[in-house]
mmCIF file of C-alpha atoms in Angstrom:
data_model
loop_
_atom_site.group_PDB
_atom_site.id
_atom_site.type_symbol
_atom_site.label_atom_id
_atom_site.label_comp_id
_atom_site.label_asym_id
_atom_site.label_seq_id
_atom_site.Cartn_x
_atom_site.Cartn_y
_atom_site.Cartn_z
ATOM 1 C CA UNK A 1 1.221 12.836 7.855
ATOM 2 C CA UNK A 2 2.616 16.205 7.149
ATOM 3 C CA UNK A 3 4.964 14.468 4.263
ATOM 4 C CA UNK A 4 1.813 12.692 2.942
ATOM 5 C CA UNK A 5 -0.396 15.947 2.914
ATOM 6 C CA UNK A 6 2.376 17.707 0.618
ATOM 7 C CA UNK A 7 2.162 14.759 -1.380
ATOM 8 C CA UNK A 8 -1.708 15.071 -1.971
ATOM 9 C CA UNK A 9 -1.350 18.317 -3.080
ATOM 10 C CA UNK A 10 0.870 17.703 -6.271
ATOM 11 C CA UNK A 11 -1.856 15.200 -7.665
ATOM 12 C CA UNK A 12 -4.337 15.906 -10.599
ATOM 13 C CA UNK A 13 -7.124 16.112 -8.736
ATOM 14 C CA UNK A 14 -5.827 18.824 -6.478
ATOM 15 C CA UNK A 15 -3.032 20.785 -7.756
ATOM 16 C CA UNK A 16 -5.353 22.428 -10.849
ATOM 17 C CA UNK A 17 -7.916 23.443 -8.604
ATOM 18 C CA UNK A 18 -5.248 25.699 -6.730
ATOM 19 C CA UNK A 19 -5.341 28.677 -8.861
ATOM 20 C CA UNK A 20 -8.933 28.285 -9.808
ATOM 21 C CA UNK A 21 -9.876 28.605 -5.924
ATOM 22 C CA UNK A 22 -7.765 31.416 -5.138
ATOM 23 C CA UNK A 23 -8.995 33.308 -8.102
ATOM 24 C CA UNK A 24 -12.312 32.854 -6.860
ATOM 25 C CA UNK A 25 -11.546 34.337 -3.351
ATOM 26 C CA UNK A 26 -9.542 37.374 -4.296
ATOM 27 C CA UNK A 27 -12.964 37.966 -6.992
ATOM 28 C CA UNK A 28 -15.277 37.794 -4.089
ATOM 29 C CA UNK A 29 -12.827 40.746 -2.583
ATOM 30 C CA UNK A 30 -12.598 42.989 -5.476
ATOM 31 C CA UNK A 31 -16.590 42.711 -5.499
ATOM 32 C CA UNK A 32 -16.946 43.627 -1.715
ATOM 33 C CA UNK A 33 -18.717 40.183 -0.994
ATOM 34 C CA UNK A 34 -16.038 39.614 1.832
ATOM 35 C CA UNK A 35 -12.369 39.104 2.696
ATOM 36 C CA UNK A 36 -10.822 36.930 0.084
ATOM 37 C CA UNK A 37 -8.347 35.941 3.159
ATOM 38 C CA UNK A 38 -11.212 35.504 5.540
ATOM 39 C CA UNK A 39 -12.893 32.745 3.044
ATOM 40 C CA UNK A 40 -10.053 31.545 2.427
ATOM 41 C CA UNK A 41 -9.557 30.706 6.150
ATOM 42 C CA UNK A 42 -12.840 29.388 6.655
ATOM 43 C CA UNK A 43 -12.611 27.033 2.789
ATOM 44 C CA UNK A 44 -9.413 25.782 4.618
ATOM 45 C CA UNK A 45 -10.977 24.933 8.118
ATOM 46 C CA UNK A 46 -13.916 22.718 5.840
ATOM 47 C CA UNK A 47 -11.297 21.019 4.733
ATOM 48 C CA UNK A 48 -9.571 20.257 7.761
ATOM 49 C CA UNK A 49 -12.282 19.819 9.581
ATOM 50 C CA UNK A 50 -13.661 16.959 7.132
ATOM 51 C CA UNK A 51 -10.584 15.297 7.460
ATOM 52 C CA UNK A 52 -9.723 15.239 11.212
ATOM 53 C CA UNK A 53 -13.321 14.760 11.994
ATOM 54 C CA UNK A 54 -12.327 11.044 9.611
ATOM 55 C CA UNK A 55 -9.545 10.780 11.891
ATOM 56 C CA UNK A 56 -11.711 11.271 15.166
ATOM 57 C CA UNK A 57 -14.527 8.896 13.288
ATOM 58 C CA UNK A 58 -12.094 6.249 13.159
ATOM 59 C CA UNK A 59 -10.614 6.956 16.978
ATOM 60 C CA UNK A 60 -14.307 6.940 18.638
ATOM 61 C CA UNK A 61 -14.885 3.866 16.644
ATOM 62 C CA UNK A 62 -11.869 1.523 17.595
ATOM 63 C CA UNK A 63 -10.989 2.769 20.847
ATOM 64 C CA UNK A 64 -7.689 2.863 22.456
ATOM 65 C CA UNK A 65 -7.962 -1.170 23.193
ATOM 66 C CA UNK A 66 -9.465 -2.027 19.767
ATOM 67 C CA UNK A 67 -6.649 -0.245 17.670
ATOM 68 C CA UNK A 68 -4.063 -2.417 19.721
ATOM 69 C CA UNK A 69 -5.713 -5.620 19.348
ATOM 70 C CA UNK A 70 -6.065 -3.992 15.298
ATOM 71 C CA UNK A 71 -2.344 -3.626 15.390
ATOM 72 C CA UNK A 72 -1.501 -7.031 16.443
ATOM 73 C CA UNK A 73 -3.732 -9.209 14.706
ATOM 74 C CA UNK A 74 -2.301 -10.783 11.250
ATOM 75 C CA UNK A 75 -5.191 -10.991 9.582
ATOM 76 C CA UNK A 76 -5.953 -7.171 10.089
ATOM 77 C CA UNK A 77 -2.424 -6.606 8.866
ATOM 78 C CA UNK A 78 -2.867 -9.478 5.485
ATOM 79 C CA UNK A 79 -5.934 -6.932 4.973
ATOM 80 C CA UNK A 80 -4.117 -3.946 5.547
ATOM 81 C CA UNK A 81 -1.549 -4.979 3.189
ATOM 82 C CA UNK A 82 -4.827 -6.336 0.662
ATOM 83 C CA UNK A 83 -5.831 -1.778 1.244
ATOM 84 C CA UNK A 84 -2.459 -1.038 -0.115
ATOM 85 C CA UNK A 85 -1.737 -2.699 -2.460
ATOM 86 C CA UNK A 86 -5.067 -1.272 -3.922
ATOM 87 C CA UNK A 87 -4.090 2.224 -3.159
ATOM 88 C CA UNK A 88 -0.998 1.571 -5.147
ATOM 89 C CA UNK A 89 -3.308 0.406 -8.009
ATOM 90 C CA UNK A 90 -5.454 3.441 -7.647
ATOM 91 C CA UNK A 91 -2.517 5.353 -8.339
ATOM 92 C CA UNK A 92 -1.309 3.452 -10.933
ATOM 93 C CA UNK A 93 -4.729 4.242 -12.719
ATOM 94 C CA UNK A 94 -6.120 0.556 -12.833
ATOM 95 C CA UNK A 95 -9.397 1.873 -11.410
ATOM 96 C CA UNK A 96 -10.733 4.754 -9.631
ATOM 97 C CA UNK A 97 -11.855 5.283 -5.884
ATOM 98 C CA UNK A 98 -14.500 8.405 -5.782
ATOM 99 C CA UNK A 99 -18.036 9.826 -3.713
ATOM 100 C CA UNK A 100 -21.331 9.165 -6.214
ATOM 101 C CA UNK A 101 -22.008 11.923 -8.163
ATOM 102 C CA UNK A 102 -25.296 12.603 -7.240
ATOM 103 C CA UNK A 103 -23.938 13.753 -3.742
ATOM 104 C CA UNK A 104 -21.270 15.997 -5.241
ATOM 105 C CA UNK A 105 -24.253 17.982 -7.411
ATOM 106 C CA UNK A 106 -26.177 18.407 -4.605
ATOM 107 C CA UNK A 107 -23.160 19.824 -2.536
ATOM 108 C CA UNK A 108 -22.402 21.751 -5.333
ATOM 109 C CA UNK A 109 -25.629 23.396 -5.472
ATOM 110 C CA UNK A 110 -25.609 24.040 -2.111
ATOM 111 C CA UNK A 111 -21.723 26.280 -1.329
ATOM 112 C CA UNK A 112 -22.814 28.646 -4.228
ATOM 113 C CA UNK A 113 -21.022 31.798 -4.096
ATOM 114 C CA UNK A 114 -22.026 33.905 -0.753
ATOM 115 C CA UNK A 115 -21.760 33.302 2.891
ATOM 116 C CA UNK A 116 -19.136 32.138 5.117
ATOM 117 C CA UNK A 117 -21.231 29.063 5.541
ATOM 118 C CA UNK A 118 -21.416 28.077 1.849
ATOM 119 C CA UNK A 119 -17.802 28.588 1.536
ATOM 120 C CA UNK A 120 -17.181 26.315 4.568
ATOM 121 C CA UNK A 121 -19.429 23.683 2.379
ATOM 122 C CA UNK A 122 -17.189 24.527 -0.412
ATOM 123 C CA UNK A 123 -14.579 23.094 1.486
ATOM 124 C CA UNK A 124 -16.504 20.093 2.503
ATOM 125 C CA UNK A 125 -17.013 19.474 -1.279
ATOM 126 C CA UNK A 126 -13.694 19.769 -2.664
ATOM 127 C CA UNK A 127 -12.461 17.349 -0.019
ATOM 128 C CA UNK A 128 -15.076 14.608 -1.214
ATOM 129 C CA UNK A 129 -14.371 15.766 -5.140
ATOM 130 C CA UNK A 130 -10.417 15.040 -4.881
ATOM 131 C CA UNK A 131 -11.263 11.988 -2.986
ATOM 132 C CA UNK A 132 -10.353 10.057 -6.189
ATOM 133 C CA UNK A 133 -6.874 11.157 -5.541
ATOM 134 C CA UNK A 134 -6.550 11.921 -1.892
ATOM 135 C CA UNK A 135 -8.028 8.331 -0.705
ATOM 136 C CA UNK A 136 -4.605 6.923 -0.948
ATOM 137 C CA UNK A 137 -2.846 8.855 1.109
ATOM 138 C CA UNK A 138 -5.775 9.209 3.794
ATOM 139 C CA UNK A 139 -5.697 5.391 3.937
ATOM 140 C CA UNK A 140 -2.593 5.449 4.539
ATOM 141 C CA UNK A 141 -2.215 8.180 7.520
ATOM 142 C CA UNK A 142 -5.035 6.469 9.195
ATOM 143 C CA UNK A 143 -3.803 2.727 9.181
ATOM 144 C CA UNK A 144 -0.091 4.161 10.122
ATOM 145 C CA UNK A 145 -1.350 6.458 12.526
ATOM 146 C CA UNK A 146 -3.811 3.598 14.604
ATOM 147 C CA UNK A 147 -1.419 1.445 15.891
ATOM 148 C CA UNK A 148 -0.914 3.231 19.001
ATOM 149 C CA UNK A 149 -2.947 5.594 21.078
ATOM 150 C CA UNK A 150 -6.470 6.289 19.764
ATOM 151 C CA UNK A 151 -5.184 10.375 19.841
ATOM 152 C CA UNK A 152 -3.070 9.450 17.017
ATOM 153 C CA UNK A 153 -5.559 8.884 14.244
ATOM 154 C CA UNK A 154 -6.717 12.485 14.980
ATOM 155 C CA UNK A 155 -3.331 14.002 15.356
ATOM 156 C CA UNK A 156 -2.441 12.263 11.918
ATOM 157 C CA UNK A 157 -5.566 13.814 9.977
ATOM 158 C CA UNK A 158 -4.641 17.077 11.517
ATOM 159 C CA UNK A 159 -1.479 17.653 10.510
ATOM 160 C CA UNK A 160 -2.254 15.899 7.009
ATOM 161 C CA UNK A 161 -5.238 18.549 6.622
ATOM 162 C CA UNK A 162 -3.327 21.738 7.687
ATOM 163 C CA UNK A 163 -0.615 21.094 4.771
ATOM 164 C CA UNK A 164 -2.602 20.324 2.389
ATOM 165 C CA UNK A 165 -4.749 23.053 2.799
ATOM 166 C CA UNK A 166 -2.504 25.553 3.323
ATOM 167 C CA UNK A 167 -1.496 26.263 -0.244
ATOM 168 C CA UNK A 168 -4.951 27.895 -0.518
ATOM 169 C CA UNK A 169 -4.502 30.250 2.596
ATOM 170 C CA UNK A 170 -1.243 31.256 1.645
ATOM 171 C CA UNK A 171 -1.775 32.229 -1.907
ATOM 172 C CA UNK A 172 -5.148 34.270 -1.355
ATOM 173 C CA UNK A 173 -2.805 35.945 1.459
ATOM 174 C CA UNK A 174 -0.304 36.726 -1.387
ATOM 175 C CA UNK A 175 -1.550 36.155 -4.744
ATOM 176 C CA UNK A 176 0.955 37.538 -6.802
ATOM 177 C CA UNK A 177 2.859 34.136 -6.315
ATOM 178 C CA UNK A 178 -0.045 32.438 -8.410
ATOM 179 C CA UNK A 179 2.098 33.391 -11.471
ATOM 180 C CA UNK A 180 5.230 31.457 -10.021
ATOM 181 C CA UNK A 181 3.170 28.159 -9.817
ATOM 182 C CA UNK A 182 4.703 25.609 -12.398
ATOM 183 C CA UNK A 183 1.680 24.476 -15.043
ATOM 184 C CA UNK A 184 -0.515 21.368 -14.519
ATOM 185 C CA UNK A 185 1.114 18.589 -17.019
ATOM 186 C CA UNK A 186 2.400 15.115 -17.385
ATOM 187 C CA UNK A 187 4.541 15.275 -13.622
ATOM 188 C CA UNK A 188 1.378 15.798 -12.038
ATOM 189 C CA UNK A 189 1.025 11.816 -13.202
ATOM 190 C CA UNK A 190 4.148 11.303 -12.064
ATOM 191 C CA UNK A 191 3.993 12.383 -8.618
ATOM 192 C CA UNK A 192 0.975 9.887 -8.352
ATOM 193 C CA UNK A 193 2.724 7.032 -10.082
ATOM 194 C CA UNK A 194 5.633 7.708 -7.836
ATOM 195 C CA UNK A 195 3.503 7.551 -4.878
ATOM 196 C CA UNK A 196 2.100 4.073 -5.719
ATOM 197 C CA UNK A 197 5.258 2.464 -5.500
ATOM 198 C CA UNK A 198 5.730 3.794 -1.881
ATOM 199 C CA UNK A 199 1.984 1.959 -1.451
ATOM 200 C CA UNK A 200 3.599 -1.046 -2.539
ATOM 201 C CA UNK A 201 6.596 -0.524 -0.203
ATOM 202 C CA UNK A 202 4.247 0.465 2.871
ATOM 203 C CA UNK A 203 2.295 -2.699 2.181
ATOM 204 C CA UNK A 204 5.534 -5.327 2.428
ATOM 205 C CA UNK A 205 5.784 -3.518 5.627
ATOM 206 C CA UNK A 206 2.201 -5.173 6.846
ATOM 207 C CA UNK A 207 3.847 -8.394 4.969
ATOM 208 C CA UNK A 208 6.761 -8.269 7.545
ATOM 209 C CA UNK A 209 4.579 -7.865 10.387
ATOM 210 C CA UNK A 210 2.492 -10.839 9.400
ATOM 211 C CA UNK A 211 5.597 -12.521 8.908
ATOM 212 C CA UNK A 212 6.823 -12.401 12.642
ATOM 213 C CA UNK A 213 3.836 -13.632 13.734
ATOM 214 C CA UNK A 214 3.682 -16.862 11.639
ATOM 215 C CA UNK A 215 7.422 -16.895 10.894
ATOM 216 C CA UNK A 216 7.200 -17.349 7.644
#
């Protein structure tokens, strides 16, 4: 999880926004509309609050029992396999995975720049707005992470969440380092590229599992 949430970061959807977000909170400092580190802890607990509260979804919703019988059943893993291989597609850039529009504006409209609660929403929003990117390696946290106690699915999202929104704390803590961050280019695309081919790899994993099973 922790691997997967550094990987996130280093994707196009993501990485970019870095700089742009910091600037914003060390602005909001300079103008005396509030700590630029306090926002920046509270942007970061949106996001990792969006994210566990997946894992948590996904926990109340199978149940200890449920994610066993989930584990076990090879069906559930030809599916799983069916989810990565389309993750690895996704980041192959065959097609897109993303939240409709409309509900982005209206989130938008909504964490304009002022209190503590509209920058939590901020948050909120950039998690759904680098959902295009992020999906894959959600997915894949949450199907690795449910084969086992229903804690798990939670425990995953959290320590996904905390790394990959920790580049934001850190650098509104210390901005000066915004100057040492490499540009945005072509390697973002490879990162992602790179990352589909694990996909792949994770999903002959389901294959093998399926494989014991009906001893193929």
């Amino acid at each position: 999880a922790f691997g997967f949430g550094l990987a996130a970061i280093f994707t196009p959807c993501v990485f970019p926004m870095i700089p742009i977000t910091v600037s914003y909170f060390t602005k909001n400092a300079e103008t005396g509309k509030g700590s630029g580190i306090a926002q920046a802890l509270v942007y970061c607990f949106g996001i990792i609050f969006t994210f566990t509260g997946l894992g948590l979804g996904l926990a109340a919703f199978l149940g200890a029992t449920g994610i066993n019988q989930f584990a076990a059943n090879p069906w559930v893993n030809l599916l799983i396999t069916a989810v990565f291989i389309g993750f690895a597609l996704n980041l192959f850039g065959l097609f897109q995975i993303g939240v409709p529009s409309s509900v982005l504006t209206k989130l938008s409209k909504a964490s304009g720049v002022g209190s503590y609660g509209q920058t939590l929403l901020m948050g909120l929003t950039f998690t759904l707005t680098s959902f295009t990117c992020t999906v894959p390696f959600v997915g894949t946290v949450l199907l690795a992470t449910s084969q086992g106690d229903w804690l798990w699915p939670a425990m995953g999202m959290l320590g996904f969440s905390v790394v990959f929104a920790a580049p934001f704390f850190v650098l509104a803590l210390l901005p000066r380092f915004l100057t040492a961050l490499p540009k945005s280019g072509g390697w973002l695309n490879s990162v992602k590229v790179t990352m589909g081919f694990l996909e792949v790899a994770a999903a002959m994993k389901f294959v093998s599992n399926v494989d014991l099973v009906w001893n193929w």
